[in-house]
Amino acid sequence: MPQSLAANPILVEATRGDMVESFHRGRYVVMKADGTVVDQGGDIDALMYPRSAIKPLLAIPFLESGAVEAFGLEDKHIALACSSHNGEEEHAQTVKAWLEKIGLSVDTLECAPHYSLSQAAGIKQASDHVTLTKAHNNCSGKHSGFLSTVQQLGEDPTGYIEEAHPVQQRLIKVLEEMGDCDLSSTPRGIDGCGIPVIGMRLRDLGLAMARMADPAGLDEKRVDAIKRIRRGCANAPFMVAGTGRFCTGIMEECGEDALVKVGAEGVYCAAFPKQGLGVALKIDDGTQRGAEVAMGAILRKHGVIDDANAEVLKSYLTPVLTNWAGKYAGDLRPAF
């Protein structure tokens, strides 16, 4: 194990009976838009891949392009542009209609079809013999935002997932501007949906999310885009994730007070506008369960949710571990 990971604190414990059976190490940072670190744990200067947790940041060029107004798009489309949705039929059909609205088809998407991330919805798709399309991909909303920008700016949509395409160049520029960092020589990889993933420091990602929470120092066009993204996700939280999902549940309860977004491999980001705080966290072993418990603890610690909110959200914030018969076996609990 790399020394930096071994030094990261235990953020989440899994209990069984009277013993801690497993634990999840990780790192997190809570920041203000001026770069002040309010709270942190672990190595926040090590590189990581932000994965889908940065989709609200990646939606900024979509809003700044004027595509929303030009094509008569709504909050549900903005939320989908920020989403890692379940691929439920409402998600897929909304994406299909969106692409038709901008003069394209599902075939233009350069992501691959897959069954719903929701087990129940996936089983129903299989039993109903649903023909899966690229619109069912959990990233199809993000890709539709990319394509809307392409259409608005008169660009060639072919190869829009490649790093050299103007779409991806704009996204990298936005990440650099929002995180006040240089990403020209950081590691690159390929995300699950095919677009490049860019290595970032957790500190820089936290700053970018803090500016999503408090964009006051940015230019007017970006401020308007960020506020529209926050409002769109708050007004259509189902489109950001879907049935039974942590992101959707938190935003249904908190509205614009919490923009929360999951990423693969144990990454989570959030913006808390009322507190003016941005959050970035990464669980070392890549588990989503650890990331969600840690994010729940941060929401509580920094006053985004209170006892009443926590009661409504207790299935997310205090997960109970059961055996196959449904009998209580233990808990997942924050350890920081």
Tab-separated table of C-alpha atoms in Angstrom:
chain	number	residue	atom	x	y	z
A	1	MET	CA	0.000	0.000	0.000
A	2	PRO	CA	1.360	3.471	-0.854
A	3	GLN	CA	2.492	5.284	2.266
A	4	SER	CA	0.116	8.193	1.623
A	5	LEU	CA	-2.883	5.851	1.622
A	6	ALA	CA	-1.751	4.004	4.739
A	7	ALA	CA	-1.554	7.368	6.518
A	8	ASN	CA	-5.112	8.373	5.621
A	9	PRO	CA	-7.513	8.163	8.570
A	10	ILE	CA	-10.288	5.650	9.030
A	11	LEU	CA	-13.445	7.525	8.034
A	12	VAL	CA	-16.055	4.765	8.237
A	13	GLU	CA	-16.423	1.584	10.320
A	14	ALA	CA	-18.601	-1.470	9.689
A	15	THR	CA	-19.661	-3.225	12.882
A	16	ARG	CA	-20.980	-6.723	13.449
A	17	GLY	CA	-22.060	-7.658	16.943
A	18	ASP	CA	-19.667	-6.070	19.425
A	19	MET	CA	-16.768	-5.684	17.038
A	20	VAL	CA	-15.615	-3.435	14.215
A	21	GLU	CA	-15.376	-5.921	11.364
A	22	SER	CA	-14.188	-3.674	8.527
A	23	PHE	CA	-13.246	-0.079	7.946
A	24	HIS	CA	-12.711	2.400	5.130
A	25	ARG	CA	-9.777	4.804	5.050
A	26	GLY	CA	-10.001	7.984	3.053
A	27	ARG	CA	-9.385	11.681	2.759
A	28	TYR	CA	-11.630	14.701	2.576
A	29	VAL	CA	-11.515	18.453	2.462
A	30	VAL	CA	-14.098	21.146	3.226
A	31	MET	CA	-13.178	24.551	1.812
A	32	LYS	CA	-14.262	28.133	1.326
A	33	ALA	CA	-14.127	29.873	-2.044
A	34	ASP	CA	-11.111	31.933	-0.945
A	35	GLY	CA	-9.092	28.719	-0.539
A	36	THR	CA	-9.414	28.464	3.243
A	37	VAL	CA	-9.468	24.861	4.441
A	38	VAL	CA	-12.227	24.594	7.047
A	39	ASP	CA	-11.967	20.865	7.725
A	40	GLN	CA	-9.801	18.071	6.390
A	41	GLY	CA	-8.611	14.531	6.910
A	42	GLY	CA	-5.822	12.650	5.173
A	43	ASP	CA	-3.640	13.715	2.264
A	44	ILE	CA	-5.557	16.361	0.331
A	45	ASP	CA	-2.631	17.152	-1.956
A	46	ALA	CA	-2.331	13.692	-3.520
A	47	LEU	CA	-3.751	13.241	-7.016
A	48	MET	CA	-7.000	11.384	-7.640
A	49	TYR	CA	-9.498	10.950	-10.460
A	50	PRO	CA	-12.700	12.907	-9.669
A	51	ARG	CA	-14.800	10.616	-11.878
A	52	SER	CA	-18.501	11.503	-12.147
A	53	ALA	CA	-18.497	13.591	-8.968
A	54	ILE	CA	-17.499	16.618	-11.089
A	55	LYS	CA	-20.473	16.493	-13.444
A	56	PRO	CA	-21.973	19.729	-12.036
A	57	LEU	CA	-18.654	21.402	-12.943
A	58	LEU	CA	-18.706	19.788	-16.388
A	59	ALA	CA	-22.189	21.251	-16.978
A	60	ILE	CA	-20.869	24.821	-16.765
A	61	PRO	CA	-19.967	25.143	-20.492
A	62	PHE	CA	-23.417	23.761	-21.394
A	63	LEU	CA	-25.064	26.581	-19.439
A	64	GLU	CA	-22.597	29.243	-20.551
A	65	SER	CA	-23.090	28.368	-24.226
A	66	GLY	CA	-26.710	29.549	-24.176
A	67	ALA	CA	-27.960	26.113	-25.284
A	68	VAL	CA	-30.583	25.934	-22.532
A	69	GLU	CA	-32.332	29.066	-23.760
A	70	ALA	CA	-31.763	28.365	-27.454
A	71	PHE	CA	-33.354	24.908	-27.334
A	72	GLY	CA	-35.997	25.622	-24.701
A	73	LEU	CA	-34.524	23.205	-22.170
A	74	GLU	CA	-35.733	22.855	-18.582
A	75	ASP	CA	-34.524	22.060	-15.076
A	76	LYS	CA	-34.830	18.326	-15.771
A	77	HIS	CA	-32.360	18.644	-18.626
A	78	ILE	CA	-29.883	20.597	-16.480
A	79	ALA	CA	-30.201	17.965	-13.755
A	80	LEU	CA	-29.593	15.223	-16.308
A	81	ALA	CA	-26.486	17.030	-17.544
A	82	CYS	CA	-25.148	16.658	-13.980
A	83	SER	CA	-26.350	13.106	-13.503
A	84	SER	CA	-25.178	9.573	-13.021
A	85	HIS	CA	-28.737	8.391	-13.377
A	86	ASN	CA	-30.128	4.914	-12.824
A	87	GLY	CA	-31.073	4.423	-16.458
A	88	GLU	CA	-34.714	4.076	-15.463
A	89	GLU	CA	-37.192	4.514	-18.282
A	90	GLU	CA	-38.004	8.110	-17.285
A	91	HIS	CA	-34.320	8.975	-17.574
A	92	ALA	CA	-33.861	7.257	-20.927
A	93	GLN	CA	-37.015	8.639	-22.497
A	94	THR	CA	-36.222	12.182	-21.352
A	95	VAL	CA	-32.747	11.925	-22.891
A	96	LYS	CA	-34.206	10.597	-26.156
A	97	ALA	CA	-36.675	13.486	-26.368
A	98	TRP	CA	-33.928	15.972	-25.466
A	99	LEU	CA	-31.686	14.825	-28.312
A	100	GLU	CA	-34.573	15.040	-30.768
A	101	LYS	CA	-35.222	18.573	-29.517
A	102	ILE	CA	-31.684	19.619	-30.517
A	103	GLY	CA	-31.853	17.892	-33.898
A	104	LEU	CA	-29.890	14.734	-33.037
A	105	SER	CA	-30.678	11.121	-32.205
A	106	VAL	CA	-29.695	8.615	-29.539
A	107	ASP	CA	-27.244	7.135	-32.033
A	108	THR	CA	-25.165	10.337	-31.817
A	109	LEU	CA	-24.258	9.487	-28.224
A	110	GLU	CA	-20.774	7.991	-27.912
A	111	CYS	CA	-21.506	6.021	-24.744
A	112	ALA	CA	-22.701	2.404	-24.537
A	113	PRO	CA	-26.070	0.957	-23.451
A	114	HIS	CA	-26.427	-0.938	-20.178
A	115	TYR	CA	-29.190	-2.144	-17.883
A	116	SER	CA	-30.435	0.156	-15.135
A	117	LEU	CA	-28.209	0.690	-12.101
A	118	SER	CA	-31.351	0.001	-10.055
A	119	GLN	CA	-31.661	-3.749	-9.605
A	120	ALA	CA	-35.473	-3.605	-9.602
A	121	ALA	CA	-35.589	-1.416	-12.711
A	122	GLY	CA	-33.016	-3.591	-14.464
A	123	ILE	CA	-35.006	-6.761	-13.769
A	124	LYS	CA	-38.137	-5.068	-15.105
A	125	GLN	CA	-36.302	-3.961	-18.240
A	126	ALA	CA	-35.179	-7.536	-18.814
A	127	SER	CA	-38.599	-9.061	-18.129
A	128	ASP	CA	-40.317	-6.475	-20.326
A	129	HIS	CA	-37.757	-7.101	-23.104
A	130	VAL	CA	-36.886	-3.396	-23.216
A	131	THR	CA	-34.555	-2.573	-26.076
A	132	LEU	CA	-31.673	-0.843	-24.384
A	133	THR	CA	-30.243	2.207	-26.130
A	134	LYS	CA	-27.361	4.554	-25.419
A	135	ALA	CA	-29.896	6.766	-23.619
A	136	HIS	CA	-29.989	4.140	-20.852
A	137	ASN	CA	-26.317	4.730	-20.097
A	138	ASN	CA	-25.994	6.403	-16.698
A	139	CYS	CA	-23.937	9.207	-18.288
A	140	SER	CA	-26.281	9.881	-21.221
A	141	GLY	CA	-27.488	13.139	-19.662
A	142	LYS	CA	-23.960	14.484	-19.387
A	143	HIS	CA	-23.293	13.500	-22.999
A	144	SER	CA	-26.536	15.197	-24.072
A	145	GLY	CA	-25.297	18.372	-22.398
A	146	PHE	CA	-22.064	18.078	-24.380
A	147	LEU	CA	-23.990	17.605	-27.615
A	148	SER	CA	-26.316	20.515	-26.874
A	149	THR	CA	-23.238	22.728	-26.520
A	150	VAL	CA	-21.855	21.359	-29.793
A	151	GLN	CA	-25.116	22.141	-31.590
A	152	GLN	CA	-25.320	25.606	-30.102
A	153	LEU	CA	-21.748	26.460	-31.110
A	154	GLY	CA	-21.941	24.864	-34.572
A	155	GLU	CA	-19.247	22.249	-33.942
A	156	ASP	CA	-18.854	18.747	-35.361
A	157	PRO	CA	-20.248	16.237	-32.834
A	158	THR	CA	-18.075	13.394	-34.129
A	159	GLY	CA	-15.494	12.328	-31.563
A	160	TYR	CA	-16.775	14.683	-28.867
A	161	ILE	CA	-15.496	12.267	-26.193
A	162	GLU	CA	-11.873	12.607	-27.350
A	163	GLU	CA	-9.577	14.903	-25.377
A	164	ALA	CA	-8.641	16.911	-28.481
A	165	HIS	CA	-12.287	17.809	-29.225
A	166	PRO	CA	-13.384	21.350	-28.273
A	167	VAL	CA	-15.943	19.858	-25.844
A	168	GLN	CA	-13.263	18.212	-23.729
A	169	GLN	CA	-10.865	21.146	-24.020
A	170	ARG	CA	-13.553	23.439	-22.602
A	171	LEU	CA	-14.142	21.043	-19.714
A	172	ILE	CA	-10.455	20.904	-18.800
A	173	LYS	CA	-10.299	24.715	-18.925
A	174	VAL	CA	-13.297	24.976	-16.587
A	175	LEU	CA	-11.718	22.544	-14.112
A	176	GLU	CA	-8.487	24.563	-14.154
A	177	GLU	CA	-10.316	27.858	-13.677
A	178	MET	CA	-12.609	26.597	-10.919
A	179	GLY	CA	-9.840	24.709	-9.103
A	180	ASP	CA	-7.159	27.350	-9.747
A	181	CYS	CA	-4.789	24.648	-10.970
A	182	ASP	CA	-2.766	23.512	-13.977
A	183	LEU	CA	-3.917	20.134	-15.319
A	184	SER	CA	-1.739	20.080	-18.430
A	185	SER	CA	0.598	17.369	-17.146
A	186	THR	CA	-1.524	15.453	-14.637
A	187	PRO	CA	-2.446	11.774	-15.265
A	188	ARG	CA	-5.119	10.849	-17.800
A	189	GLY	CA	-7.417	7.864	-18.060
A	190	ILE	CA	-10.698	6.840	-19.687
A	191	ASP	CA	-13.936	7.029	-17.737
A	192	GLY	CA	-16.662	4.401	-17.855
A	193	CYS	CA	-18.599	6.379	-20.463
A	194	GLY	CA	-15.538	7.001	-22.643
A	195	ILE	CA	-14.557	10.603	-21.878
A	196	PRO	CA	-11.104	11.439	-20.474
A	197	VAL	CA	-10.624	11.491	-16.706
A	198	ILE	CA	-8.159	14.079	-15.449
A	199	GLY	CA	-6.006	13.685	-12.352
A	200	MET	CA	-6.604	16.427	-9.768
A	201	ARG	CA	-5.561	17.156	-6.214
A	202	LEU	CA	-8.385	16.754	-3.712
A	203	ARG	CA	-7.594	20.292	-2.521
A	204	ASP	CA	-8.186	21.726	-6.010
A	205	LEU	CA	-11.423	19.806	-6.389
A	206	GLY	CA	-12.590	21.095	-3.020
A	207	LEU	CA	-11.872	24.669	-4.137
A	208	ALA	CA	-13.814	24.132	-7.364
A	209	MET	CA	-16.815	22.908	-5.373
A	210	ALA	CA	-16.478	25.808	-2.926
A	211	ARG	CA	-16.832	28.143	-5.901
A	212	MET	CA	-19.961	26.234	-6.899
A	213	ALA	CA	-21.270	27.054	-3.415
A	214	ASP	CA	-20.062	30.662	-3.406
A	215	PRO	CA	-19.358	31.966	-6.928
A	216	ALA	CA	-19.421	35.635	-5.925
A	217	GLY	CA	-15.888	36.320	-7.135
A	218	LEU	CA	-16.446	34.868	-10.614
A	219	ASP	CA	-17.638	36.660	-13.735
A	220	GLU	CA	-21.361	37.242	-14.152
A	221	LYS	CA	-21.870	34.639	-16.871
A	222	ARG	CA	-20.325	31.906	-14.716
A	223	VAL	CA	-22.230	32.993	-11.629
A	224	ASP	CA	-25.492	32.720	-13.561
A	225	ALA	CA	-24.510	29.277	-14.901
A	226	ILE	CA	-23.650	27.958	-11.445
A	227	LYS	CA	-26.862	29.241	-9.882
A	228	ARG	CA	-28.862	27.679	-12.714
A	229	ILE	CA	-27.102	24.335	-12.203
A	230	ARG	CA	-27.826	24.382	-8.476
A	231	ARG	CA	-31.462	25.280	-9.079
A	232	GLY	CA	-31.916	22.668	-11.816
A	233	CYS	CA	-30.587	19.842	-9.636
A	234	ALA	CA	-32.667	20.980	-6.648
A	235	ASN	CA	-35.849	21.161	-8.736
A	236	ALA	CA	-35.342	17.810	-10.482
A	237	PRO	CA	-33.311	15.621	-8.077
A	238	PHE	CA	-34.734	12.377	-9.485
A	239	MET	CA	-32.957	13.120	-12.751
A	240	VAL	CA	-29.588	13.451	-10.994
A	241	ALA	CA	-29.668	9.846	-9.769
A	242	GLY	CA	-33.019	8.094	-9.324
A	243	THR	CA	-34.983	5.709	-7.145
A	244	GLY	CA	-33.286	4.849	-3.860
A	245	ARG	CA	-30.154	6.885	-4.559
A	246	PHE	CA	-28.262	8.933	-1.955
A	247	CYS	CA	-27.790	11.999	-4.199
A	248	THR	CA	-31.480	12.194	-5.025
A	249	GLY	CA	-32.573	11.623	-1.418
A	250	ILE	CA	-30.321	14.331	-0.004
A	251	MET	CA	-31.367	16.920	-2.588
A	252	GLU	CA	-35.054	16.064	-2.235
A	253	GLU	CA	-34.718	16.851	1.467
A	254	CYS	CA	-32.292	19.794	1.297
A	255	GLY	CA	-33.187	21.507	-1.984
A	256	GLU	CA	-30.626	24.127	-2.991
A	257	ASP	CA	-28.886	23.891	0.383
A	258	ALA	CA	-26.927	20.845	-0.830
A	259	LEU	CA	-25.679	20.012	-4.302
A	260	VAL	CA	-24.353	16.474	-3.795
A	261	LYS	CA	-22.818	14.255	-6.469
A	262	VAL	CA	-21.382	10.758	-6.430
A	263	GLY	CA	-18.466	9.515	-8.501
A	264	ALA	CA	-17.129	6.027	-9.085
A	265	GLU	CA	-14.378	4.532	-6.918
A	266	GLY	CA	-15.486	6.117	-3.656
A	267	VAL	CA	-15.531	9.772	-4.713
A	268	TYR	CA	-18.093	12.347	-3.592
A	269	CYS	CA	-18.360	16.106	-4.067
A	270	ALA	CA	-20.763	18.658	-2.649
A	271	ALA	CA	-21.509	22.361	-2.538
A	272	PHE	CA	-23.298	23.923	0.447
A	273	PRO	CA	-24.390	27.432	-0.672
A	274	LYS	CA	-25.797	28.559	2.672
A	275	GLN	CA	-22.506	27.778	4.412
A	276	GLY	CA	-20.390	28.800	1.411
A	277	LEU	CA	-18.537	25.480	1.545
A	278	GLY	CA	-17.321	22.961	-0.999
A	279	VAL	CA	-16.506	19.327	-0.243
A	280	ALA	CA	-14.409	16.684	-1.955
A	281	LEU	CA	-13.779	13.235	-0.545
A	282	LYS	CA	-12.220	9.990	-1.707
A	283	ILE	CA	-12.434	6.580	-0.030
A	284	ASP	CA	-9.178	4.726	-0.575
A	285	ASP	CA	-10.705	1.319	-1.306
A	286	GLY	CA	-13.169	2.776	-3.813
A	287	THR	CA	-16.388	1.740	-2.062
A	288	GLN	CA	-19.516	3.807	-2.475
A	289	ARG	CA	-20.896	2.735	0.896
A	290	GLY	CA	-17.928	4.297	2.656
A	291	ALA	CA	-18.211	7.500	0.638
A	292	GLU	CA	-21.920	7.934	1.360
A	293	VAL	CA	-21.527	7.438	5.118
A	294	ALA	CA	-18.615	9.897	5.147
A	295	MET	CA	-20.568	12.477	3.144
A	296	GLY	CA	-23.525	12.056	5.480
A	297	ALA	CA	-21.256	12.820	8.431
A	298	ILE	CA	-19.943	15.945	6.696
A	299	LEU	CA	-23.483	17.137	5.953
A	300	ARG	CA	-24.306	16.782	9.646
A	301	LYS	CA	-21.039	18.178	10.996
A	302	HIS	CA	-21.260	21.391	8.957
A	303	GLY	CA	-24.896	22.132	9.711
A	304	VAL	CA	-26.430	21.342	6.324
A	305	ILE	CA	-28.854	18.901	7.937
A	306	ASP	CA	-30.295	18.877	11.454
A	307	ASP	CA	-31.969	16.220	13.587
A	308	ALA	CA	-35.243	16.498	11.673
A	309	ASN	CA	-33.519	16.111	8.286
A	310	ALA	CA	-31.451	13.237	9.635
A	311	GLU	CA	-34.588	11.397	10.739
A	312	VAL	CA	-36.035	11.647	7.238
A	313	LEU	CA	-32.708	10.578	5.728
A	314	LYS	CA	-31.763	7.950	8.306
A	315	SER	CA	-31.786	5.104	5.778
A	316	TYR	CA	-28.909	6.918	4.031
A	317	LEU	CA	-27.088	8.429	6.990
A	318	THR	CA	-27.174	5.515	9.460
A	319	PRO	CA	-27.124	2.440	7.232
A	320	VAL	CA	-28.040	-0.793	8.965
A	321	LEU	CA	-26.377	-4.048	7.944
A	322	THR	CA	-28.651	-7.081	7.857
A	323	ASN	CA	-28.315	-10.757	7.077
A	324	TRP	CA	-30.176	-12.504	4.239
A	325	ALA	CA	-33.222	-12.942	6.489
A	326	GLY	CA	-33.345	-9.201	7.127
A	327	LYS	CA	-32.166	-9.494	10.740
A	328	TYR	CA	-30.032	-6.671	12.153
A	329	ALA	CA	-26.340	-7.533	12.016
A	330	GLY	CA	-24.447	-4.278	12.442
A	331	ASP	CA	-23.981	-0.686	11.334
A	332	LEU	CA	-21.972	1.503	9.035
A	333	ARG	CA	-20.899	4.514	11.045
A	334	PRO	CA	-18.605	7.511	10.619
A	335	ALA	CA	-15.360	7.286	12.543
A	336	PHE	CA	-14.261	10.934	12.313
